[in-house]
Short mmCIF file of C-alpha atoms in Angstrom, two decimals:
data_model
loop_
_atom_site.label_atom_id
_atom_site.label_comp_id
_atom_site.label_asym_id
_atom_site.label_seq_id
_atom_site.Cartn_x
_atom_site.Cartn_y
_atom_site.Cartn_z
CA MET A 1 -3.27 20.99 6.12
CA VAL A 2 -3.40 18.18 8.70
CA PRO A 3 -1.49 15.09 7.49
CA GLY A 4 -2.60 11.52 7.75
CA TYR A 5 -1.23 9.77 10.83
CA LEU A 6 -1.72 6.98 13.34
CA ASN A 7 -2.08 7.76 17.06
CA VAL A 8 -1.80 4.61 19.15
CA GLY A 9 -0.96 3.96 22.81
CA GLN A 10 -0.25 6.03 25.90
CA GLY A 11 2.91 7.26 27.58
CA PRO A 12 5.94 9.23 26.36
CA THR A 13 5.40 10.52 22.83
CA VAL A 14 7.27 8.66 20.08
CA VAL A 15 7.06 10.24 16.60
CA ILE A 16 7.74 7.75 13.80
CA LEU A 17 8.49 8.69 10.17
CA HIS A 18 8.66 6.33 7.19
CA SER A 19 10.89 6.07 4.12
CA SER A 20 10.14 7.22 0.56
CA LEU A 21 7.51 5.15 -1.32
CA SER A 22 6.09 4.02 2.01
CA SER A 23 3.66 5.24 4.68
CA SER A 24 2.96 5.12 8.40
CA GLY A 25 1.84 1.52 7.88
CA GLN A 26 5.52 0.59 7.55
CA TRP A 27 5.74 0.74 11.35
CA ARG A 28 2.87 -1.55 12.42
CA ASP A 29 5.16 -4.03 14.19
CA LEU A 30 7.08 -1.29 16.01
CA ILE A 31 3.82 0.35 17.10
CA ARG A 32 2.55 -2.98 18.38
CA ARG A 33 5.72 -3.35 20.45
CA LEU A 34 5.62 0.18 21.87
CA GLN A 35 1.95 0.97 22.35
CA GLY A 36 1.83 -0.37 25.91
CA ARG A 37 4.58 2.03 26.97
CA ALA A 38 4.33 5.00 24.61
CA GLN A 39 2.02 7.20 22.58
CA CYS A 40 3.04 6.39 19.00
CA LEU A 41 2.41 9.08 16.38
CA ALA A 42 3.28 7.66 12.96
CA MET A 43 2.83 10.33 10.28
CA ASP A 44 2.38 10.04 6.52
CA LEU A 45 4.86 12.37 4.85
CA TYR A 46 3.80 14.47 1.86
CA GLY A 47 2.57 12.39 -1.07
CA TYR A 48 2.34 9.11 0.86
CA GLY A 49 -0.40 7.27 2.72
CA GLU A 50 -3.26 9.64 3.58
CA THR A 51 -1.26 12.85 3.03
CA PRO A 52 -1.64 14.44 -0.42
CA MET A 53 1.15 15.86 -2.55
CA PRO A 54 2.37 19.33 -1.57
CA ALA A 55 0.67 22.35 -3.08
CA LEU A 56 1.83 23.36 -6.53
CA GLU A 57 3.46 26.55 -5.27
CA GLN A 58 5.69 24.49 -2.98
CA MET A 59 6.87 22.01 -5.57
CA GLN A 60 9.45 24.28 -7.25
CA SER A 61 11.31 24.78 -3.98
CA PHE A 62 10.47 21.72 -1.91
CA THR A 63 12.68 21.15 1.14
CA LEU A 64 12.71 19.11 4.32
CA TRP A 65 11.34 22.17 6.09
CA HIS A 66 8.00 21.50 4.39
CA GLU A 67 7.94 18.05 6.02
CA VAL A 68 8.96 19.62 9.35
CA ALA A 69 6.04 22.05 9.09
CA LEU A 70 3.73 19.09 8.43
CA LEU A 71 5.03 17.40 11.57
CA GLU A 72 4.53 20.58 13.56
CA THR A 73 0.91 20.67 12.35
CA MET A 74 0.32 17.11 13.54
CA LEU A 75 1.79 17.87 16.97
CA GLU A 76 -0.39 20.97 17.25
CA GLN A 77 -3.45 18.98 16.20
CA GLU A 78 -2.76 16.46 18.98
CA GLN A 79 -1.78 19.22 21.44
CA ILE A 80 1.61 17.63 22.08
CA LYS A 81 3.70 20.16 24.00
CA GLY A 82 6.22 18.01 25.85
CA ALA A 83 9.42 16.19 24.98
CA LEU A 84 9.54 13.80 22.03
CA ARG A 85 11.41 10.68 20.99
CA LEU A 86 11.90 10.51 17.22
CA VAL A 87 12.26 7.44 15.02
CA GLY A 88 12.81 7.57 11.28
CA HIS A 89 13.98 5.53 8.32
CA SER A 90 15.76 6.90 5.24
CA TYR A 91 13.86 9.98 3.99
CA GLY A 92 11.78 9.99 7.17
CA ALA A 93 14.96 9.87 9.25
CA ALA A 94 16.28 12.93 7.41
CA ALA A 95 13.00 14.75 8.10
CA ALA A 96 13.21 13.75 11.78
CA LEU A 97 16.78 15.05 11.94
CA ALA A 98 15.68 18.38 10.43
CA PHE A 99 12.92 18.69 13.04
CA ALA A 100 15.43 17.92 15.80
CA GLN A 101 17.87 20.50 14.45
CA LYS A 102 15.10 23.12 14.53
CA HIS A 103 13.72 22.07 17.93
CA PRO A 104 16.59 20.50 19.92
CA GLU A 105 14.93 21.48 23.18
CA ARG A 106 11.95 19.23 22.35
CA VAL A 107 13.92 16.06 21.57
CA GLU A 108 14.81 13.48 24.22
CA ARG A 109 15.96 10.68 21.92
CA LEU A 110 16.66 10.26 18.20
CA VAL A 111 16.84 6.75 16.76
CA LEU A 112 17.42 7.03 13.03
CA PHE A 113 17.97 4.30 10.47
CA GLU A 114 20.25 5.59 7.70
CA PRO A 115 19.04 9.19 7.36
CA VAL A 116 19.60 10.06 3.69
CA CYS A 117 20.63 13.69 4.28
CA PHE A 118 22.71 13.81 1.10
CA SER A 119 23.34 17.56 1.33
CA ILE A 120 25.96 16.97 4.04
CA LEU A 121 28.29 15.28 1.52
CA GLU A 122 30.64 17.48 -0.48
CA ARG A 123 30.22 17.62 -4.25
CA GLY A 124 32.19 14.81 -5.87
CA HIS A 125 32.05 12.58 -2.78
CA ALA A 126 32.10 8.86 -3.59
CA GLY A 127 28.78 8.43 -1.82
CA LEU A 128 27.12 10.89 -4.19
CA LYS A 129 28.73 9.21 -7.18
CA ASP A 130 27.12 5.93 -6.10
CA LEU A 131 23.78 7.74 -5.96
CA GLU A 132 24.08 9.04 -9.53
CA SER A 133 22.84 5.74 -10.92
CA VAL A 134 19.37 6.44 -9.48
CA LEU A 135 19.34 10.22 -9.77
CA HIS A 136 19.84 10.14 -13.54
CA VAL A 137 16.46 8.49 -14.15
CA PHE A 138 14.77 11.68 -12.92
CA ASP A 139 16.95 13.95 -15.09
CA ASP A 140 17.58 11.98 -18.29
CA ALA A 141 15.18 12.88 -21.09
CA SER A 142 14.67 9.21 -21.97
CA THR A 143 13.27 8.33 -18.54
CA ALA A 144 12.03 11.65 -17.10
CA SER A 145 8.56 10.98 -18.53
CA ASP A 146 8.56 7.26 -17.72
CA PRO A 147 7.39 6.82 -14.11
CA THR A 148 7.61 3.03 -14.30
CA ALA A 149 11.31 3.21 -15.24
CA GLN A 150 11.87 5.69 -12.42
CA ALA A 151 10.12 3.51 -9.86
CA ARG A 152 11.97 0.41 -11.05
CA ARG A 153 15.39 2.06 -10.79
CA PHE A 154 14.67 3.55 -7.37
CA ILE A 155 13.41 0.25 -5.95
CA GLU A 156 16.33 -1.70 -7.44
CA TYR A 157 18.91 0.79 -6.17
CA TRP A 158 17.92 0.06 -2.58
CA ASN A 159 16.62 -3.52 -2.92
CA GLY A 160 18.74 -5.09 -5.67
CA PRO A 161 18.24 -6.10 -9.32
CA GLY A 162 14.86 -7.57 -10.16
CA ALA A 163 13.20 -6.34 -6.97
CA PHE A 164 10.59 -4.19 -8.74
CA ASP A 165 9.54 -6.87 -11.23
CA ALA A 166 9.25 -9.42 -8.42
CA MET A 167 6.67 -7.28 -6.61
CA PRO A 168 2.91 -7.82 -6.96
CA GLU A 169 1.40 -5.71 -9.75
CA ARG A 170 -0.59 -3.77 -7.16
CA LEU A 171 2.62 -2.52 -5.52
CA GLN A 172 4.25 -1.77 -8.88
CA GLN A 173 1.29 0.43 -9.79
CA LEU A 174 1.30 2.18 -6.41
CA PHE A 175 5.02 2.92 -6.56
CA THR A 176 4.75 4.12 -10.16
CA HIS A 177 1.97 6.49 -9.11
CA GLN A 178 3.94 7.80 -6.11
CA VAL A 179 7.36 8.11 -7.76
CA LYS A 180 6.78 11.76 -8.68
CA LYS A 181 7.11 12.46 -4.94
CA VAL A 182 10.46 10.66 -4.87
CA ASP A 183 11.74 13.32 -7.26
CA LEU A 184 10.69 15.96 -4.70
CA ASP A 185 12.24 13.91 -1.91
CA PHE A 186 15.60 14.01 -3.68
CA GLN A 187 15.18 17.75 -4.24
CA ALA A 188 14.64 18.18 -0.51
CA LEU A 189 17.54 15.91 0.44
CA MET A 190 19.98 17.81 -1.78
CA HIS A 191 18.93 21.20 -0.40
CA PRO A 192 21.43 22.57 2.18
CA THR A 193 19.68 21.88 5.47
CA PHE A 194 22.12 20.64 8.11
CA THR A 195 25.25 22.00 9.75
CA ALA A 196 27.56 20.35 12.24
CA ASP A 197 27.18 23.23 14.68
CA ALA A 198 23.38 23.14 14.60
CA LEU A 199 23.30 19.36 15.11
CA ALA A 200 25.97 19.30 17.82
CA PRO A 201 23.53 19.64 20.78
CA LEU A 202 21.82 16.42 19.67
CA ALA A 203 24.90 14.17 19.63
CA ASP A 204 24.40 12.52 23.02
CA ARG A 205 20.72 11.82 22.21
CA LEU A 206 21.34 10.36 18.75
CA THR A 207 21.57 6.69 17.79
CA LEU A 208 22.33 5.93 14.14
CA LEU A 209 21.35 2.46 12.95
CA HIS A 210 22.62 1.11 9.66
CA GLY A 211 22.49 -2.14 7.74
CA GLU A 212 25.67 -4.18 7.41
CA GLN A 213 25.07 -4.64 3.66
CA THR A 214 23.91 -1.11 2.86
CA ARG A 215 24.75 1.01 -0.19
CA PRO A 216 27.96 3.11 -0.26
CA SER A 217 25.87 6.29 -0.35
CA ALA A 218 24.11 5.45 2.92
CA ARG A 219 27.35 4.27 4.54
CA SER A 220 29.03 7.56 3.60
CA LEU A 221 26.27 9.50 5.36
CA ILE A 222 26.69 7.51 8.57
CA GLU A 223 30.44 8.16 8.46
CA GLN A 224 29.95 11.89 7.88
CA LEU A 225 27.42 12.22 10.69
CA LYS A 226 29.72 10.31 13.03
CA TYR A 227 32.56 12.69 12.07
CA TRP A 228 30.35 15.69 12.78
CA LEU A 229 28.88 14.19 15.97
CA PRO A 230 31.45 11.90 17.62
CA GLY A 231 29.20 11.55 20.67
CA ALA A 232 26.48 9.81 18.68
CA ARG A 233 26.11 6.03 18.85
CA VAL A 234 26.40 3.95 15.66
CA VAL A 235 24.80 0.49 15.72
CA ASN A 236 24.95 -2.15 12.96
CA THR A 237 21.96 -4.29 12.07
CA PRO A 238 21.54 -7.20 9.64
CA GLY A 239 20.50 -6.36 6.09
CA GLY A 240 20.82 -3.30 3.93
CA HIS A 241 19.14 0.07 3.63
CA MET A 242 15.69 -1.50 3.67
CA ALA A 243 16.37 -3.55 6.81
CA PRO A 244 13.45 -1.92 8.70
CA LEU A 245 11.29 -3.93 6.27
CA THR A 246 13.44 -6.93 5.37
CA HIS A 247 14.81 -7.48 8.89
CA GLU A 248 11.95 -5.90 10.79
CA ALA A 249 12.30 -7.80 14.07
CA ALA A 250 16.04 -7.19 14.45
CA VAL A 251 15.75 -3.49 13.63
CA ASN A 252 12.72 -2.88 15.82
CA THR A 253 14.44 -4.59 18.74
CA GLN A 254 17.29 -2.09 18.40
CA ILE A 255 14.87 0.83 18.13
CA GLU A 256 13.10 -0.31 21.30
CA GLN A 257 16.39 -0.54 23.14
CA TRP A 258 17.70 2.90 22.16
CA LEU A 259 14.43 4.74 22.81
CA HIS A 260 15.03 4.05 26.53
CA LEU A 261 11.31 3.89 27.29
CA ASN A 262 11.98 1.99 30.50
CA ASP A 263 14.30 4.63 31.98
#
């Protein structure tokens, strides 16, 4: 299956992946900034934008490798054979990191905003305990069949109390419809995917961006990745985990800088 994606601009190839409950449209401003200097390929991950949910046979064992295979299909469709620069936010950043781990020889730069690769944290870690408040809505019998409650809790975990109810009804309905994919996203993020040894070759090409007011779970992941990869750069931005949307200009300026398109 060929995923939905945007292909804009000419130059070095920049692959851009969005967060959960989002789509390639999340990156319109970044694409506008880059399209005069780069070929921007912004892909819709499974279940978002123009890409349908994964096939039923995949859903019982869904991992980030399914998203990586989707990305490989897009690159084959566009006949992209050369080096890549990868950008990702949250779930999309974790998928980008998995691709880079599998294909380190193809990656020139990685600029990732808070990759939520939760499997790298040991069981009982404080970062995972912070995450339990959102995970339980997918497991608890009282909310497992209530997609609106699931969407509300997920949105409020990352955006703060009242964020879901403050959204236009159109967005509430969209997120409620898509939240079944968030359950698969968490399944993929908890699946053992990354090792320090496999990621080590990427350290000098990796820039980790994170919001100054982010959640403890996301902060713990940045700290763990920095411990694994001391050669990686860590850069603070204003805002929290959703800063690529709430502080778009500041974050995209940092992404532009660390892609090194002018080198």
